[in-house]
Amino acid sequence: MNNASAAIQPTLLSHLQARSFYDAFGERQDTQGFYEDPALDALTANAEFHRARAVFEFGCGTGRYAEELLGTHLIDAASYMAVDLSATMVRLSNERLTRFKDKIDITQTSGETKLAPADRSIDRFVANYVFDLLPDNEIAEVVAEAERMLTDDGMLCLVSLAKDKGLLSGLITGAWQRISSIYPQAVGGRRPLELKDYLPPDRWQTLYSEVVTSWFIPSEVLIAKPRR
Ligand SMILES: C[S@@+](CC[C@H](N)C(=O)[O-])C[C@H]1O[C@@H](n2cnc3c(N)ncnc32)[C@H](O)[C@@H]1O
């Protein structure tokens, strides 16, 4: 990161602002696939979802990733739970996943970081393009909840907007940071970050880490397991 971009402070959306934005944005979230899909594919290829019995997703959006998991990668006996603070997103994902209705549970929240699943009950904790719109303290709280909820061989599966030092993608990252500091709604309240900064190395073992750049927009894919 250069000094100029280090000095830029992002302006983040409150829970109410984020809900209002994503309620209105709704299905248009899926148009972001042009740069998100290669990173999501890297996550899917490396997170061994076929071994999971219980999957939890934080900020499921329209349910697009859940549909791929439930339709292609999860075993029949697997269950899927999710939360999202947007009523529109909860409705869209429930509609999209109707054919899996017996094994899904998608709940609208107020944006809280305390989550319902019991200790060590979840095999994969997924959060795609959500940490980049949360303040640092909330990211830390969600990571602590993931640690509590994951089974001993469970995996934290994260994808986020990333910072990149490549020439063109670095320029785009810098521009994104500037926009998010001035008018965060223009970028969905999201700013690039480095996921590893939020995973204390004494508590998390990184299993897979990659920055995937598509259309000059870099995304970080990170898979980690709790150290116990
Ligand atoms: C950029 S979208 C990503 C959606 C989906 N994960 C994807 O990859 O397409 C961010 C999502 O996180 C949700 N969200 C934002 N803050 C949240 C919070 N504190 N708790 C739960 N969901 C949240 C939004 O409503 C929105 O659906």
JSON list of N, CA, C and O and ligand atoms in Angstrom, two decimals, residues 14-15 18-19 21-23 25 29-30 32 35-36 40 57-65 83-87 89-90 107 109-113 115 126-130 132-134 138 142 159 187-188 190, ligand 1:
[
{"chain": "A", "resi": 14, "resn": "SER", "atom": "N", "xyz": [-23.75, 2.64, 8.12]},
{"chain": "A", "resi": 14, "resn": "SER", "atom": "CA", "xyz": [-24.35, 2.08, 9.34]},
{"chain": "A", "resi": 14, "resn": "SER", "atom": "C", "xyz": [-25.18, 0.86, 8.94]},
{"chain": "A", "resi": 14, "resn": "SER", "atom": "O", "xyz": [-25.46, 0.64, 7.75]},
{"chain": "A", "resi": 15, "resn": "HIS", "atom": "N", "xyz": [-25.62, 0.08, 9.93]},
{"chain": "A", "resi": 15, "resn": "HIS", "atom": "CA", "xyz": [-26.48, -1.06, 9.60]},
{"chain": "A", "resi": 15, "resn": "HIS", "atom": "C", "xyz": [-27.74, -0.61, 8.86]},
{"chain": "A", "resi": 15, "resn": "HIS", "atom": "O", "xyz": [-28.17, -1.25, 7.89]},
{"chain": "A", "resi": 18, "resn": "ALA", "atom": "N", "xyz": [-26.80, 0.32, 5.33]},
{"chain": "A", "resi": 18, "resn": "ALA", "atom": "CA", "xyz": [-26.49, -0.88, 4.54]},
{"chain": "A", "resi": 18, "resn": "ALA", "atom": "C", "xyz": [-27.78, -1.61, 4.17]},
{"chain": "A", "resi": 18, "resn": "ALA", "atom": "O", "xyz": [-27.97, -2.05, 3.03]},
{"chain": "A", "resi": 19, "resn": "ARG", "atom": "N", "xyz": [-28.68, -1.72, 5.16]},
{"chain": "A", "resi": 19, "resn": "ARG", "atom": "CA", "xyz": [-29.96, -2.41, 4.86]},
{"chain": "A", "resi": 19, "resn": "ARG", "atom": "C", "xyz": [-30.70, -1.66, 3.76]},
{"chain": "A", "resi": 19, "resn": "ARG", "atom": "O", "xyz": [-31.21, -2.27, 2.81]},
{"chain": "A", "resi": 21, "resn": "PHE", "atom": "N", "xyz": [-29.51, 0.29, 1.47]},
{"chain": "A", "resi": 21, "resn": "PHE", "atom": "CA", "xyz": [-28.81, 0.14, 0.19]},
{"chain": "A", "resi": 21, "resn": "PHE", "atom": "C", "xyz": [-29.12, -1.23, -0.43]},
{"chain": "A", "resi": 21, "resn": "PHE", "atom": "O", "xyz": [-29.51, -1.32, -1.60]},
{"chain": "A", "resi": 22, "resn": "TYR", "atom": "N", "xyz": [-28.96, -2.31, 0.35]},
{"chain": "A", "resi": 22, "resn": "TYR", "atom": "CA", "xyz": [-29.11, -3.65, -0.23]},
{"chain": "A", "resi": 22, "resn": "TYR", "atom": "C", "xyz": [-30.58, -4.01, -0.45]},
{"chain": "A", "resi": 22, "resn": "TYR", "atom": "O", "xyz": [-30.89, -4.79, -1.36]},
{"chain": "A", "resi": 23, "resn": "ASP", "atom": "N", "xyz": [-31.49, -3.42, 0.31]},
{"chain": "A", "resi": 23, "resn": "ASP", "atom": "CA", "xyz": [-32.92, -3.59, 0.00]},
{"chain": "A", "resi": 23, "resn": "ASP", "atom": "C", "xyz": [-33.22, -3.04, -1.39]},
{"chain": "A", "resi": 23, "resn": "ASP", "atom": "O", "xyz": [-33.97, -3.62, -2.16]},
{"chain": "A", "resi": 25, "resn": "PHE", "atom": "N", "xyz": [-30.86, -2.38, -3.78]},
{"chain": "A", "resi": 25, "resn": "PHE", "atom": "CA", "xyz": [-29.96, -2.96, -4.80]},
{"chain": "A", "resi": 25, "resn": "PHE", "atom": "C", "xyz": [-30.47, -4.33, -5.25]},
{"chain": "A", "resi": 25, "resn": "PHE", "atom": "O", "xyz": [-30.49, -4.66, -6.44]},
{"chain": "A", "resi": 29, "resn": "GLN", "atom": "N", "xyz": [-27.31, -7.15, -7.28]},
{"chain": "A", "resi": 29, "resn": "GLN", "atom": "CA", "xyz": [-26.09, -7.70, -6.70]},
{"chain": "A", "resi": 29, "resn": "GLN", "atom": "C", "xyz": [-25.46, -8.76, -7.62]},
{"chain": "A", "resi": 29, "resn": "GLN", "atom": "O", "xyz": [-24.25, -8.88, -7.74]},
{"chain": "A", "resi": 30, "resn": "ASP", "atom": "N", "xyz": [-26.32, -9.50, -8.32]},
{"chain": "A", "resi": 30, "resn": "ASP", "atom": "CA", "xyz": [-25.80, -10.58, -9.17]},
{"chain": "A", "resi": 30, "resn": "ASP", "atom": "C", "xyz": [-25.03, -10.07, -10.39]},
{"chain": "A", "resi": 30, "resn": "ASP", "atom": "O", "xyz": [-24.28, -10.82, -11.00]},
{"chain": "A", "resi": 32, "resn": "GLN", "atom": "N", "xyz": [-22.63, -8.24, -10.23]},
{"chain": "A", "resi": 32, "resn": "GLN", "atom": "CA", "xyz": [-21.23, -8.11, -9.81]},
{"chain": "A", "resi": 32, "resn": "GLN", "atom": "C", "xyz": [-20.40, -9.36, -10.12]},
{"chain": "A", "resi": 32, "resn": "GLN", "atom": "O", "xyz": [-19.21, -9.41, -9.89]},
{"chain": "A", "resi": 35, "resn": "TYR", "atom": "N", "xyz": [-16.71, -9.70, -11.85]},
{"chain": "A", "resi": 35, "resn": "TYR", "atom": "CA", "xyz": [-15.41, -9.73, -11.17]},
{"chain": "A", "resi": 35, "resn": "TYR", "atom": "C", "xyz": [-15.41, -10.65, -9.95]},
{"chain": "A", "resi": 35, "resn": "TYR", "atom": "O", "xyz": [-14.35, -11.09, -9.50]},
{"chain": "A", "resi": 36, "resn": "GLU", "atom": "N", "xyz": [-16.61, -11.00, -9.43]},
{"chain": "A", "resi": 36, "resn": "GLU", "atom": "CA", "xyz": [-16.65, -11.85, -8.22]},
{"chain": "A", "resi": 36, "resn": "GLU", "atom": "C", "xyz": [-16.48, -13.34, -8.54]},
{"chain": "A", "resi": 36, "resn": "GLU", "atom": "O", "xyz": [-15.92, -14.09, -7.74]},
{"chain": "A", "resi": 40, "resn": "LEU", "atom": "N", "xyz": [-14.89, -16.51, -6.38]},
{"chain": "A", "resi": 40, "resn": "LEU", "atom": "CA", "xyz": [-15.80, -17.49, -5.76]},
{"chain": "A", "resi": 40, "resn": "LEU", "atom": "C", "xyz": [-15.47, -18.90, -6.26]},
{"chain": "A", "resi": 40, "resn": "LEU", "atom": "O", "xyz": [-15.53, -19.88, -5.50]},
{"chain": "A", "resi": 57, "resn": "GLU", "atom": "N", "xyz": [-23.70, -19.17, 6.18]},
{"chain": "A", "resi": 57, "resn": "GLU", "atom": "CA", "xyz": [-23.22, -18.03, 5.38]},
{"chain": "A", "resi": 57, "resn": "GLU", "atom": "C", "xyz": [-23.65, -16.72, 6.04]},
{"chain": "A", "resi": 57, "resn": "GLU", "atom": "O", "xyz": [-24.84, -16.52, 6.34]},
{"chain": "A", "resi": 58, "resn": "PHE", "atom": "N", "xyz": [-22.70, -15.84, 6.22]},
{"chain": "A", "resi": 58, "resn": "PHE", "atom": "CA", "xyz": [-22.96, -14.51, 6.79]},
{"chain": "A", "resi": 58, "resn": "PHE", "atom": "C", "xyz": [-23.10, -13.53, 5.63]},
{"chain": "A", "resi": 58, "resn": "PHE", "atom": "O", "xyz": [-22.15, -13.32, 4.88]},
{"chain": "A", "resi": 59, "resn": "GLY", "atom": "N", "xyz": [-24.30, -12.95, 5.46]},
{"chain": "A", "resi": 59, "resn": "GLY", "atom": "CA", "xyz": [-24.51, -12.00, 4.35]},
{"chain": "A", "resi": 59, "resn": "GLY", "atom": "C", "xyz": [-24.68, -12.74, 3.03]},
{"chain": "A", "resi": 59, "resn": "GLY", "atom": "O", "xyz": [-23.89, -12.59, 2.10]},
{"chain": "A", "resi": 60, "resn": "CYS", "atom": "N", "xyz": [-25.77, -13.50, 2.93]},
{"chain": "A", "resi": 60, "resn": "CYS", "atom": "CA", "xyz": [-25.93, -14.42, 1.77]},
{"chain": "A", "resi": 60, "resn": "CYS", "atom": "C", "xyz": [-26.37, -13.72, 0.50]},
{"chain": "A", "resi": 60, "resn": "CYS", "atom": "O", "xyz": [-26.37, -14.33, -0.57]},
{"chain": "A", "resi": 61, "resn": "GLY", "atom": "N", "xyz": [-26.76, -12.44, 0.59]},
{"chain": "A", "resi": 61, "resn": "GLY", "atom": "CA", "xyz": [-27.20, -11.73, -0.62]},
{"chain": "A", "resi": 61, "resn": "GLY", "atom": "C", "xyz": [-28.39, -12.44, -1.26]},
{"chain": "A", "resi": 61, "resn": "GLY", "atom": "O", "xyz": [-29.33, -12.88, -0.59]},
{"chain": "A", "resi": 62, "resn": "THR", "atom": "N", "xyz": [-28.36, -12.57, -2.58]},
{"chain": "A", "resi": 62, "resn": "THR", "atom": "CA", "xyz": [-29.48, -13.15, -3.32]},
{"chain": "A", "resi": 62, "resn": "THR", "atom": "C", "xyz": [-29.52, -14.67, -3.26]},
{"chain": "A", "resi": 62, "resn": "THR", "atom": "O", "xyz": [-30.38, -15.29, -3.88]},
{"chain": "A", "resi": 63, "resn": "GLY", "atom": "N", "xyz": [-28.55, -15.28, -2.59]},
{"chain": "A", "resi": 63, "resn": "GLY", "atom": "CA", "xyz": [-28.51, -16.75, -2.50]},
{"chain": "A", "resi": 63, "resn": "GLY", "atom": "C", "xyz": [-27.82, -17.40, -3.68]},
{"chain": "A", "resi": 63, "resn": "GLY", "atom": "O", "xyz": [-27.90, -18.62, -3.87]},
{"chain": "A", "resi": 64, "resn": "ARG", "atom": "N", "xyz": [-27.10, -16.59, -4.44]},
{"chain": "A", "resi": 64, "resn": "ARG", "atom": "CA", "xyz": [-26.47, -17.13, -5.66]},
{"chain": "A", "resi": 64, "resn": "ARG", "atom": "C", "xyz": [-25.40, -18.17, -5.32]},
{"chain": "A", "resi": 64, "resn": "ARG", "atom": "O", "xyz": [-25.35, -19.25, -5.92]},
{"chain": "A", "resi": 65, "resn": "TYR", "atom": "N", "xyz": [-24.56, -17.87, -4.33]},
{"chain": "A", "resi": 65, "resn": "TYR", "atom": "CA", "xyz": [-23.50, -18.83, -3.98]},
{"chain": "A", "resi": 65, "resn": "TYR", "atom": "C", "xyz": [-24.10, -20.07, -3.32]},
{"chain": "A", "resi": 65, "resn": "TYR", "atom": "O", "xyz": [-23.69, -21.20, -3.57]},
{"chain": "A", "resi": 83, "resn": "VAL", "atom": "N", "xyz": [-27.63, -15.73, 7.36]},
{"chain": "A", "resi": 83, "resn": "VAL", "atom": "CA", "xyz": [-28.24, -14.48, 7.83]},
{"chain": "A", "resi": 83, "resn": "VAL", "atom": "C", "xyz": [-27.91, -13.38, 6.83]},
{"chain": "A", "resi": 83, "resn": "VAL", "atom": "O", "xyz": [-26.91, -13.42, 6.14]},
{"chain": "A", "resi": 84, "resn": "ASP", "atom": "N", "xyz": [-28.81, -12.40, 6.79]},
{"chain": "A", "resi": 84, "resn": "ASP", "atom": "CA", "xyz": [-28.55, -11.18, 6.02]},
{"chain": "A", "resi": 84, "resn": "ASP", "atom": "C", "xyz": [-29.40, -10.08, 6.65]},
{"chain": "A", "resi": 84, "resn": "ASP", "atom": "O", "xyz": [-30.49, -10.34, 7.16]},
{"chain": "A", "resi": 85, "resn": "LEU", "atom": "N", "xyz": [-28.88, -8.84, 6.62]},
{"chain": "A", "resi": 85, "resn": "LEU", "atom": "CA", "xyz": [-29.66, -7.78, 7.27]},
{"chain": "A", "resi": 85, "resn": "LEU", "atom": "C", "xyz": [-30.69, -7.17, 6.35]},
{"chain": "A", "resi": 85, "resn": "LEU", "atom": "O", "xyz": [-31.54, -6.40, 6.79]},
{"chain": "A", "resi": 86, "resn": "SER", "atom": "N", "xyz": [-30.67, -7.54, 5.06]},
{"chain": "A", "resi": 86, "resn": "SER", "atom": "CA", "xyz": [-31.61, -6.96, 4.11]},
{"chain": "A", "resi": 86, "resn": "SER", "atom": "C", "xyz": [-32.82, -7.88, 3.92]},
{"chain": "A", "resi": 86, "resn": "SER", "atom": "O", "xyz": [-32.67, -9.06, 3.58]},
{"chain": "A", "resi": 87, "resn": "ALA", "atom": "N", "xyz": [-34.02, -7.32, 4.13]},
{"chain": "A", "resi": 87, "resn": "ALA", "atom": "CA", "xyz": [-35.25, -8.11, 3.93]},
{"chain": "A", "resi": 87, "resn": "ALA", "atom": "C", "xyz": [-35.36, -8.54, 2.47]},
{"chain": "A", "resi": 87, "resn": "ALA", "atom": "O", "xyz": [-35.79, -9.66, 2.17]},
{"chain": "A", "resi": 89, "resn": "MET", "atom": "N", "xyz": [-32.91, -9.20, 0.38]},
{"chain": "A", "resi": 89, "resn": "MET", "atom": "CA", "xyz": [-31.98, -10.30, 0.12]},
{"chain": "A", "resi": 89, "resn": "MET", "atom": "C", "xyz": [-32.50, -11.61, 0.74]},
{"chain": "A", "resi": 89, "resn": "MET", "atom": "O", "xyz": [-32.40, -12.67, 0.12]},
{"chain": "A", "resi": 90, "resn": "VAL", "atom": "N", "xyz": [-33.07, -11.53, 1.92]},
{"chain": "A", "resi": 90, "resn": "VAL", "atom": "CA", "xyz": [-33.62, -12.75, 2.55]},
{"chain": "A", "resi": 90, "resn": "VAL", "atom": "C", "xyz": [-34.76, -13.30, 1.69]},
{"chain": "A", "resi": 90, "resn": "VAL", "atom": "O", "xyz": [-34.86, -14.51, 1.44]},
{"chain": "A", "resi": 107, "resn": "THR", "atom": "N", "xyz": [-32.28, -16.24, 7.77]},
{"chain": "A", "resi": 107, "resn": "THR", "atom": "CA", "xyz": [-32.89, -15.33, 8.75]},
{"chain": "A", "resi": 107, "resn": "THR", "atom": "C", "xyz": [-32.44, -13.91, 8.50]},
{"chain": "A", "resi": 107, "resn": "THR", "atom": "O", "xyz": [-31.25, -13.67, 8.23]},
{"chain": "A", "resi": 109, "resn": "THR", "atom": "N", "xyz": [-31.45, -10.40, 10.03]},
{"chain": "A", "resi": 109, "resn": "THR", "atom": "CA", "xyz": [-30.93, -9.89, 11.30]},
{"chain": "A", "resi": 109, "resn": "THR", "atom": "C", "xyz": [-30.94, -8.36, 11.28]},
{"chain": "A", "resi": 109, "resn": "THR", "atom": "O", "xyz": [-31.24, -7.75, 10.25]},
{"chain": "A", "resi": 110, "resn": "SER", "atom": "N", "xyz": [-30.54, -7.79, 12.40]},
{"chain": "A", "resi": 110, "resn": "SER", "atom": "CA", "xyz": [-30.38, -6.34, 12.47]},
{"chain": "A", "resi": 110, "resn": "SER", "atom": "C", "xyz": [-28.94, -5.94, 12.21]},
{"chain": "A", "resi": 110, "resn": "SER", "atom": "O", "xyz": [-28.55, -4.81, 12.48]},
{"chain": "A", "resi": 111, "resn": "GLY", "atom": "N", "xyz": [-28.14, -6.89, 11.77]},
{"chain": "A", "resi": 111, "resn": "GLY", "atom": "CA", "xyz": [-26.73, -6.61, 11.51]},
{"chain": "A", "resi": 111, "resn": "GLY", "atom": "C", "xyz": [-25.85, -7.03, 12.68]},
{"chain": "A", "resi": 111, "resn": "GLY", "atom": "O", "xyz": [-24.65, -6.77, 12.68]},
{"chain": "A", "resi": 112, "resn": "GLU", "atom": "N", "xyz": [-26.46, -7.70, 13.67]},
{"chain": "A", "resi": 112, "resn": "GLU", "atom": "CA", "xyz": [-25.66, -8.06, 14.85]},
{"chain": "A", "resi": 112, "resn": "GLU", "atom": "C", "xyz": [-24.61, -9.13, 14.50]},
{"chain": "A", "resi": 112, "resn": "GLU", "atom": "O", "xyz": [-24.77, -9.91, 13.55]},
{"chain": "A", "resi": 113, "resn": "THR", "atom": "N", "xyz": [-23.57, -9.17, 15.33]},
{"chain": "A", "resi": 113, "resn": "THR", "atom": "CA", "xyz": [-22.48, -10.11, 15.07]},
{"chain": "A", "resi": 113, "resn": "THR", "atom": "C", "xyz": [-22.60, -11.35, 15.96]},
{"chain": "A", "resi": 113, "resn": "THR", "atom": "O", "xyz": [-21.85, -12.30, 15.76]},
{"chain": "A", "resi": 115, "resn": "LEU", "atom": "N", "xyz": [-24.21, -14.69, 16.71]},
{"chain": "A", "resi": 115, "resn": "LEU", "atom": "CA", "xyz": [-24.89, -15.58, 15.78]},
{"chain": "A", "resi": 115, "resn": "LEU", "atom": "C", "xyz": [-25.45, -16.79, 16.52]},
{"chain": "A", "resi": 115, "resn": "LEU", "atom": "O", "xyz": [-24.92, -17.20, 17.56]},
{"chain": "A", "resi": 126, "resn": "VAL", "atom": "N", "xyz": [-19.03, -19.24, 5.78]},
{"chain": "A", "resi": 126, "resn": "VAL", "atom": "CA", "xyz": [-18.76, -18.50, 4.53]},
{"chain": "A", "resi": 126, "resn": "VAL", "atom": "C", "xyz": [-19.15, -17.03, 4.70]},
{"chain": "A", "resi": 126, "resn": "VAL", "atom": "O", "xyz": [-20.23, -16.73, 5.24]},
{"chain": "A", "resi": 127, "resn": "ALA", "atom": "N", "xyz": [-18.30, -16.14, 4.25]},
{"chain": "A", "resi": 127, "resn": "ALA", "atom": "CA", "xyz": [-18.67, -14.71, 4.17]},
{"chain": "A", "resi": 127, "resn": "ALA", "atom": "C", "xyz": [-18.00, -14.14, 2.92]},
{"chain": "A", "resi": 127, "resn": "ALA", "atom": "O", "xyz": [-16.78, -13.93, 2.90]},
{"chain": "A", "resi": 128, "resn": "ASN", "atom": "N", "xyz": [-18.80, -13.95, 1.88]},
{"chain": "A", "resi": 128, "resn": "ASN", "atom": "CA", "xyz": [-18.27, -13.46, 0.61]},
{"chain": "A", "resi": 128, "resn": "ASN", "atom": "C", "xyz": [-18.67, -12.01, 0.39]},
{"chain": "A", "resi": 128, "resn": "ASN", "atom": "O", "xyz": [-19.85, -11.67, 0.38]},
{"chain": "A", "resi": 129, "resn": "TYR", "atom": "N", "xyz": [-17.66, -11.15, 0.25]},
{"chain": "A", "resi": 129, "resn": "TYR", "atom": "CA", "xyz": [-17.88, -9.73, -0.03]},
{"chain": "A", "resi": 129, "resn": "TYR", "atom": "C", "xyz": [-18.79, -9.09, 1.02]},
{"chain": "A", "resi": 129, "resn": "TYR", "atom": "O", "xyz": [-19.69, -8.31, 0.68]},
{"chain": "A", "resi": 130, "resn": "VAL", "atom": "N", "xyz": [-18.56, -9.44, 2.28]},
{"chain": "A", "resi": 130, "resn": "VAL", "atom": "CA", "xyz": [-19.31, -8.81, 3.38]},
{"chain": "A", "resi": 130, "resn": "VAL", "atom": "C", "xyz": [-18.34, -8.11, 4.34]},
{"chain": "A", "resi": 130, "resn": "VAL", "atom": "O", "xyz": [-18.60, -6.98, 4.77]},
{"chain": "A", "resi": 132, "resn": "ASP", "atom": "N", "xyz": [-15.82, -6.57, 3.74]},
{"chain": "A", "resi": 132, "resn": "ASP", "atom": "CA", "xyz": [-15.34, -5.29, 3.21]},
{"chain": "A", "resi": 132, "resn": "ASP", "atom": "C", "xyz": [-16.33, -4.15, 3.44]},
{"chain": "A", "resi": 132, "resn": "ASP", "atom": "O", "xyz": [-16.03, -3.01, 3.12]},
{"chain": "A", "resi": 133, "resn": "LEU", "atom": "N", "xyz": [-17.50, -4.45, 3.99]},
{"chain": "A", "resi": 133, "resn": "LEU", "atom": "CA", "xyz": [-18.38, -3.33, 4.35]},
{"chain": "A", "resi": 133, "resn": "LEU", "atom": "C", "xyz": [-18.60, -3.21, 5.86]},
{"chain": "A", "resi": 133, "resn": "LEU", "atom": "O", "xyz": [-19.36, -2.36, 6.32]},
{"chain": "A", "resi": 134, "resn": "LEU", "atom": "N", "xyz": [-17.91, -4.03, 6.64]},
{"chain": "A", "resi": 134, "resn": "LEU", "atom": "CA", "xyz": [-18.06, -3.96, 8.10]},
{"chain": "A", "resi": 134, "resn": "LEU", "atom": "C", "xyz": [-16.90, -3.17, 8.72]},
{"chain": "A", "resi": 134, "resn": "LEU", "atom": "O", "xyz": [-15.78, -3.22, 8.23]},
{"chain": "A", "resi": 138, "resn": "GLU", "atom": "N", "xyz": [-16.41, -5.05, 14.08]},
{"chain": "A", "resi": 138, "resn": "GLU", "atom": "CA", "xyz": [-17.44, -6.06, 13.74]},
{"chain": "A", "resi": 138, "resn": "GLU", "atom": "C", "xyz": [-16.81, -7.24, 12.99]},
{"chain": "A", "resi": 138, "resn": "GLU", "atom": "O", "xyz": [-17.24, -8.39, 13.17]},
{"chain": "A", "resi": 142, "resn": "VAL", "atom": "N", "xyz": [-17.22, -11.09, 14.22]},
{"chain": "A", "resi": 142, "resn": "VAL", "atom": "CA", "xyz": [-17.72, -12.18, 13.37]},
{"chain": "A", "resi": 142, "resn": "VAL", "atom": "C", "xyz": [-16.66, -13.30, 13.30]},
{"chain": "A", "resi": 142, "resn": "VAL", "atom": "O", "xyz": [-17.00, -14.49, 13.35]},
{"chain": "A", "resi": 159, "resn": "VAL", "atom": "N", "xyz": [-14.18, -14.34, 1.09]},
{"chain": "A", "resi": 159, "resn": "VAL", "atom": "CA", "xyz": [-13.78, -13.61, -0.12]},
{"chain": "A", "resi": 159, "resn": "VAL", "atom": "C", "xyz": [-14.10, -12.14, 0.12]},
{"chain": "A", "resi": 159, "resn": "VAL", "atom": "O", "xyz": [-15.16, -11.81, 0.67]},
{"chain": "A", "resi": 187, "resn": "VAL", "atom": "N", "xyz": [-20.23, 2.55, -3.92]},
{"chain": "A", "resi": 187, "resn": "VAL", "atom": "CA", "xyz": [-19.54, 1.26, -4.01]},
{"chain": "A", "resi": 187, "resn": "VAL", "atom": "C", "xyz": [-20.15, 0.28, -2.98]},
{"chain": "A", "resi": 187, "resn": "VAL", "atom": "O", "xyz": [-19.48, -0.63, -2.51]},
{"chain": "A", "resi": 188, "resn": "GLY", "atom": "N", "xyz": [-21.42, 0.48, -2.68]},
{"chain": "A", "resi": 188, "resn": "GLY", "atom": "CA", "xyz": [-22.11, -0.44, -1.76]},
{"chain": "A", "resi": 188, "resn": "GLY", "atom": "C", "xyz": [-21.54, -0.41, -0.36]},
{"chain": "A", "resi": 188, "resn": "GLY", "atom": "O", "xyz": [-21.71, -1.36, 0.41]},
{"chain": "A", "resi": 190, "resn": "ARG", "atom": "N", "xyz": [-18.49, -0.54, 0.45]},
{"chain": "A", "resi": 190, "resn": "ARG", "atom": "CA", "xyz": [-17.39, -1.50, 0.59]},
{"chain": "A", "resi": 190, "resn": "ARG", "atom": "C", "xyz": [-16.05, -0.84, 0.27]},
{"chain": "A", "resi": 190, "resn": "ARG", "atom": "O", "xyz": [-15.96, 0.04, -0.56]},
{"chain": "B", "resi": 1, "resn": "LIG", "atom": "C1", "xyz": [-21.88, -7.09, -1.34]},
{"chain": "B", "resi": 1, "resn": "LIG", "atom": "S1", "xyz": [-23.24, -8.05, -0.82]},
{"chain": "B", "resi": 1, "resn": "LIG", "atom": "C2", "xyz": [-22.61, -9.71, -1.02]},
{"chain": "B", "resi": 1, "resn": "LIG", "atom": "C3", "xyz": [-23.69, -10.73, -1.07]},
{"chain": "B", "resi": 1, "resn": "LIG", "atom": "C4", "xyz": [-23.25, -12.18, -1.30]},
{"chain": "B", "resi": 1, "resn": "LIG", "atom": "N1", "xyz": [-22.45, -12.68, -0.20]},
{"chain": "B", "resi": 1, "resn": "LIG", "atom": "C5", "xyz": [-22.49, -12.30, -2.58]},
{"chain": "B", "resi": 1, "resn": "LIG", "atom": "O1", "xyz": [-21.32, -12.66, -2.59]},
{"chain": "B", "resi": 1, "resn": "LIG", "atom": "O2", "xyz": [-23.12, -12.02, -3.63]},
{"chain": "B", "resi": 1, "resn": "LIG", "atom": "C6", "xyz": [-23.20, -7.84, 0.93]},
{"chain": "B", "resi": 1, "resn": "LIG", "atom": "C7", "xyz": [-24.35, -8.52, 1.63]},
{"chain": "B", "resi": 1, "resn": "LIG", "atom": "O3", "xyz": [-24.12, -8.50, 3.03]},
{"chain": "B", "resi": 1, "resn": "LIG", "atom": "C8", "xyz": [-25.29, -8.10, 3.70]},
{"chain": "B", "resi": 1, "resn": "LIG", "atom": "N2", "xyz": [-24.88, -7.49, 4.96]},
{"chain": "B", "resi": 1, "resn": "LIG", "atom": "C9", "xyz": [-24.26, -6.33, 5.15]},
{"chain": "B", "resi": 1, "resn": "LIG", "atom": "N3", "xyz": [-23.99, -6.11, 6.44]},
{"chain": "B", "resi": 1, "resn": "LIG", "atom": "C10", "xyz": [-24.45, -7.20, 7.11]},
{"chain": "B", "resi": 1, "resn": "LIG", "atom": "C11", "xyz": [-24.50, -7.59, 8.49]},
{"chain": "B", "resi": 1, "resn": "LIG", "atom": "N4", "xyz": [-23.97, -6.82, 9.44]},
{"chain": "B", "resi": 1, "resn": "LIG", "atom": "N5", "xyz": [-25.07, -8.78, 8.81]},
{"chain": "B", "resi": 1, "resn": "LIG", "atom": "C12", "xyz": [-25.60, -9.55, 7.85]},
{"chain": "B", "resi": 1, "resn": "LIG", "atom": "N6", "xyz": [-25.60, -9.24, 6.53]},
{"chain": "B", "resi": 1, "resn": "LIG", "atom": "C13", "xyz": [-25.02, -8.09, 6.17]},
{"chain": "B", "resi": 1, "resn": "LIG", "atom": "C14", "xyz": [-25.99, -7.19, 2.72]},
{"chain": "B", "resi": 1, "resn": "LIG", "atom": "O4", "xyz": [-27.37, -7.04, 2.98]},
{"chain": "B", "resi": 1, "resn": "LIG", "atom": "C15", "xyz": [-25.70, -7.86, 1.39]},
{"chain": "B", "resi": 1, "resn": "LIG", "atom": "O5", "xyz": [-26.65, -8.85, 1.09]}
]
